[in-house]
Each structure stands twice: as C-alpha cells, then as structure tokens.
C-alpha cells in the first residue's frame, strides 16, 4: 500500500491542498479528478518531486518514506506532465538517456523491455523530436516516465489532443503496466480513461473525497 499523508500547499493566502491524504494499492489505477484550477497538477508535481509541499509524506510498501517538503525526483516515481518533457533539438534516444538513471549500455537493454516495446518507439528513436508527430512525442514521454521502472506512474492528461488509435494504444500500455504491478495516478477529461480506473479521487476546495468508479458522468461532474 502506498500512503499519502498530511499534504498541504498554498499559493499565498489561497490554500490549494489542505492536509490531504489517501492510499493506493499496487497494480491499481486511480483517477485524480476535479475542476480546472483545483490543484490536480500541483499535487502531481509535488509527488513527482518538482515542487515542495508545505507538509506531507508518501510512504511505500517497503517502508521507504518520501518527505514531500523537499524537492527531488525519486526513481520510484515516474511522471508524465501535460506538456511533453522533451528537448526538440535532441533525438528520441538522447531524450531517454537524459532521464535514465543508468549507463547508455544499460539503457539499450531497458528499451527492449516488454513495456517499452509496447510503446512502439523503436522506429523513431534516431529522429529529432521536432520532426515527430504529437502521438509519437506522447509515446516517447510515457517511455521517459517508465524508463527507470517506477513503482508509481503519474500521468497528467496522458492522451489529451491525441487521435483515437493513439488513445487506445496508450490505454493498452497502462493496463499492461497495472498487470505488472505498477500503480497509476492520472488526471483526465477522457471518459475512456476513467474506465481504466479502480477508484476516483476528487479534489475540491483543498480536500480529497474517494468514490467508486462507474457512476454516471453527470453525477461525477456534480461532485467537482
């Protein structure tokens, strides 16, 4: 069980996250939902180590505890932000190498892993990122999130603005990641992605409420 505890964050006098906490199981997918500006992306960047919380911890099943008051990316957590974290002047391989924790020879072996192979990025790793389509860039960004074999994968609107075939492919990758024991926390506005989720975490007025999946969309939206 992964346990998020007592997370707080404010912008000036405005409280965005008010002592929130929840738990996640291995091999499950969780949707972080809420109105625009409610703090979903803020929580994601805190968990990813890109932003410091005023307070809070994230505990792992093996007893590892991440202090969220200190910034710093953990190899236990993979993060795919809304905007692709890619350097356009580099090719796909060099973008992967930039984020990889091991050596170049180790990366070549990692790229051959089942999950990375499923993303189908082999054919364009030598191409400059600026010449890739939006779908190719998104697959490469997800590969960056997975490249260090994280236990938790954070996805901020993973299939936004992509065509239907690419959305379907990404859904398959996420299901496979869950099957291999990975835990997903994602933000989304896509109904199809909600069907992947085992639980909804709704963020409103700085607080989290948990809900079972499968409720009608209009009822779900009324909770925002």
Coordinates of C-alpha atoms in Angstrom, one line a residue, residues 53-209:
X53 CA 4.8 20.9 -0.3
X54 CA 4.4 22.8 3.0
X55 CA 4.0 19.4 4.7
X56 CA 3.4 15.8 3.8
X57 CA 4.9 12.4 3.1
X58 CA 4.5 9.5 0.7
X59 CA 5.1 6.0 2.2
X60 CA 5.9 2.9 0.2
X61 CA 5.1 -0.7 1.0
X62 CA 8.7 -1.5 1.8
X63 CA 8.8 1.2 4.5
X64 CA 10.5 3.9 2.3
X65 CA 9.2 7.4 3.1
X66 CA 9.5 10.4 0.8
X67 CA 9.4 13.7 2.5
X68 CA 7.3 16.0 0.2
X69 CA 8.7 19.1 1.9
X70 CA 11.9 18.6 -0.1
X71 CA 12.1 18.6 -3.8
X72 CA 13.9 16.0 -5.8
X73 CA 12.8 13.3 -8.2
X74 CA 12.6 9.8 -6.9
X75 CA 13.4 6.8 -9.2
X76 CA 10.4 5.1 -7.5
X77 CA 8.0 7.5 -9.2
X78 CA 7.6 8.1 -13.0
X79 CA 6.0 11.4 -14.1
X80 CA 4.5 12.4 -17.4
X81 CA 3.3 16.0 -17.3
X82 CA 0.7 17.7 -19.5
X83 CA 3.5 19.3 -21.6
X84 CA 5.9 16.8 -23.1
X85 CA 9.2 16.9 -21.2
X86 CA 11.2 16.6 -24.4
X87 CA 14.1 18.6 -25.9
X88 CA 13.2 19.2 -29.5
X89 CA 16.8 19.5 -30.8
X90 CA 17.7 16.0 -29.5
X91 CA 16.6 12.7 -31.0
X92 CA 14.4 10.3 -29.1
X93 CA 17.2 8.1 -27.8
X94 CA 19.1 11.1 -26.3
X95 CA 15.9 12.3 -24.6
X96 CA 15.5 8.9 -23.0
X97 CA 19.2 8.9 -22.0
X98 CA 18.8 12.3 -20.4
X99 CA 16.3 11.0 -17.9
X100 CA 17.8 7.5 -17.4
X101 CA 19.5 6.6 -14.2
X102 CA 21.9 4.1 -15.6
X103 CA 24.5 3.9 -18.4
X104 CA 24.0 4.0 -22.1
X105 CA 24.6 0.3 -22.5
X106 CA 22.0 -0.4 -19.7
X107 CA 19.5 1.9 -21.5
X108 CA 19.8 -0.1 -24.7
X109 CA 18.8 -3.3 -22.7
X110 CA 16.0 -1.4 -20.9
X111 CA 14.5 -0.2 -24.2
X112 CA 14.0 -3.9 -25.1
X113 CA 11.8 -4.5 -22.1
X114 CA 8.2 -5.6 -22.7
X115 CA 6.6 -2.3 -21.6
X116 CA 8.8 0.0 -23.5
X117 CA 8.5 -2.3 -26.6
X118 CA 4.7 -2.0 -26.4
X119 CA 5.0 1.8 -26.9
X120 CA 6.4 1.2 -30.4
X121 CA 9.1 3.9 -30.2
X122 CA 11.9 1.9 -31.7
X123 CA 11.3 3.2 -35.3
X124 CA 11.8 6.8 -34.4
X125 CA 14.4 6.9 -31.6
X126 CA 17.0 8.3 -34.0
X127 CA 14.7 11.0 -35.3
X128 CA 14.9 14.6 -34.0
X129 CA 12.0 15.2 -31.6
X130 CA 11.0 18.4 -33.5
X131 CA 10.1 16.2 -36.5
X132 CA 7.9 13.8 -34.6
X133 CA 4.1 13.8 -34.5
X134 CA 2.1 14.6 -31.4
X135 CA 1.3 10.9 -30.8
X136 CA 5.0 9.9 -31.2
X137 CA 6.0 12.6 -28.7
X138 CA 3.4 11.4 -26.2
X139 CA 4.6 7.8 -26.5
X140 CA 8.2 8.9 -26.0
X141 CA 7.1 11.0 -23.0
X142 CA 5.4 7.9 -21.5
X143 CA 8.6 5.9 -22.2
X144 CA 10.6 8.5 -20.2
X145 CA 8.1 8.0 -17.3
X146 CA 8.6 4.3 -17.5
X147 CA 12.3 4.1 -18.3
X148 CA 13.5 3.8 -14.7
X149 CA 10.9 1.1 -13.8
X150 CA 9.0 3.2 -11.3
X151 CA 6.5 1.7 -8.9
X152 CA 4.1 4.6 -9.3
X153 CA 3.4 6.3 -12.6
X154 CA 1.9 9.8 -12.5
X155 CA 0.1 10.9 -15.7
X156 CA -1.3 14.4 -16.2
X157 CA -3.9 14.1 -19.0
X158 CA -1.9 11.4 -20.9
X159 CA -4.0 11.3 -24.1
X160 CA -5.1 14.9 -24.4
X161 CA -5.3 16.1 -28.1
X162 CA -4.4 12.7 -29.5
X163 CA -6.3 10.7 -32.1
X164 CA -8.4 7.7 -31.2
X165 CA -6.0 5.0 -32.3
X166 CA -3.2 6.5 -30.2
X167 CA -5.6 6.9 -27.2
X168 CA -6.5 3.2 -27.5
X169 CA -2.8 2.2 -27.7
X170 CA -2.0 4.3 -24.6
X171 CA -4.9 2.6 -22.7
X172 CA -3.4 -0.8 -23.5
X173 CA 0.0 0.2 -22.2
X174 CA -1.5 1.5 -19.0
X175 CA -3.4 -1.8 -18.5
X176 CA -0.2 -3.8 -19.0
X177 CA 1.7 -1.6 -16.6
X178 CA -1.0 -2.3 -14.0
X179 CA -0.9 -6.1 -14.7
X180 CA 2.9 -6.0 -13.9
X181 CA 2.1 -4.5 -10.5
X182 CA 2.6 -0.8 -11.3
X183 CA 0.3 1.8 -9.7
X184 CA -1.1 4.7 -11.7
X185 CA -2.4 8.0 -10.6
X186 CA -3.8 10.0 -13.6
X187 CA -5.7 13.2 -14.3
X188 CA -8.0 13.0 -17.3
X189 CA -11.0 14.5 -19.0
X190 CA -11.4 11.4 -21.1
X191 CA -14.4 9.1 -20.3
X192 CA -12.5 6.1 -21.9
X193 CA -9.6 6.6 -19.4
X194 CA -12.0 6.7 -16.5
X195 CA -13.0 3.1 -17.4
X196 CA -9.4 2.0 -16.6
X197 CA -9.6 3.4 -13.0
X198 CA -10.3 1.4 -9.9
X199 CA -11.2 4.5 -7.8
X200 CA -11.9 8.2 -8.3
X201 CA -10.1 10.7 -6.1
X202 CA -12.0 14.1 -6.4
X203 CA -10.1 17.2 -5.3
X204 CA -12.3 20.1 -4.3
X205 CA -11.6 23.1 -2.1
X206 CA -8.3 21.6 -1.0
X207 CA -9.8 18.3 0.1
X208 CA -9.9 14.8 -1.4
X209 CA -13.0 12.6 -1.4

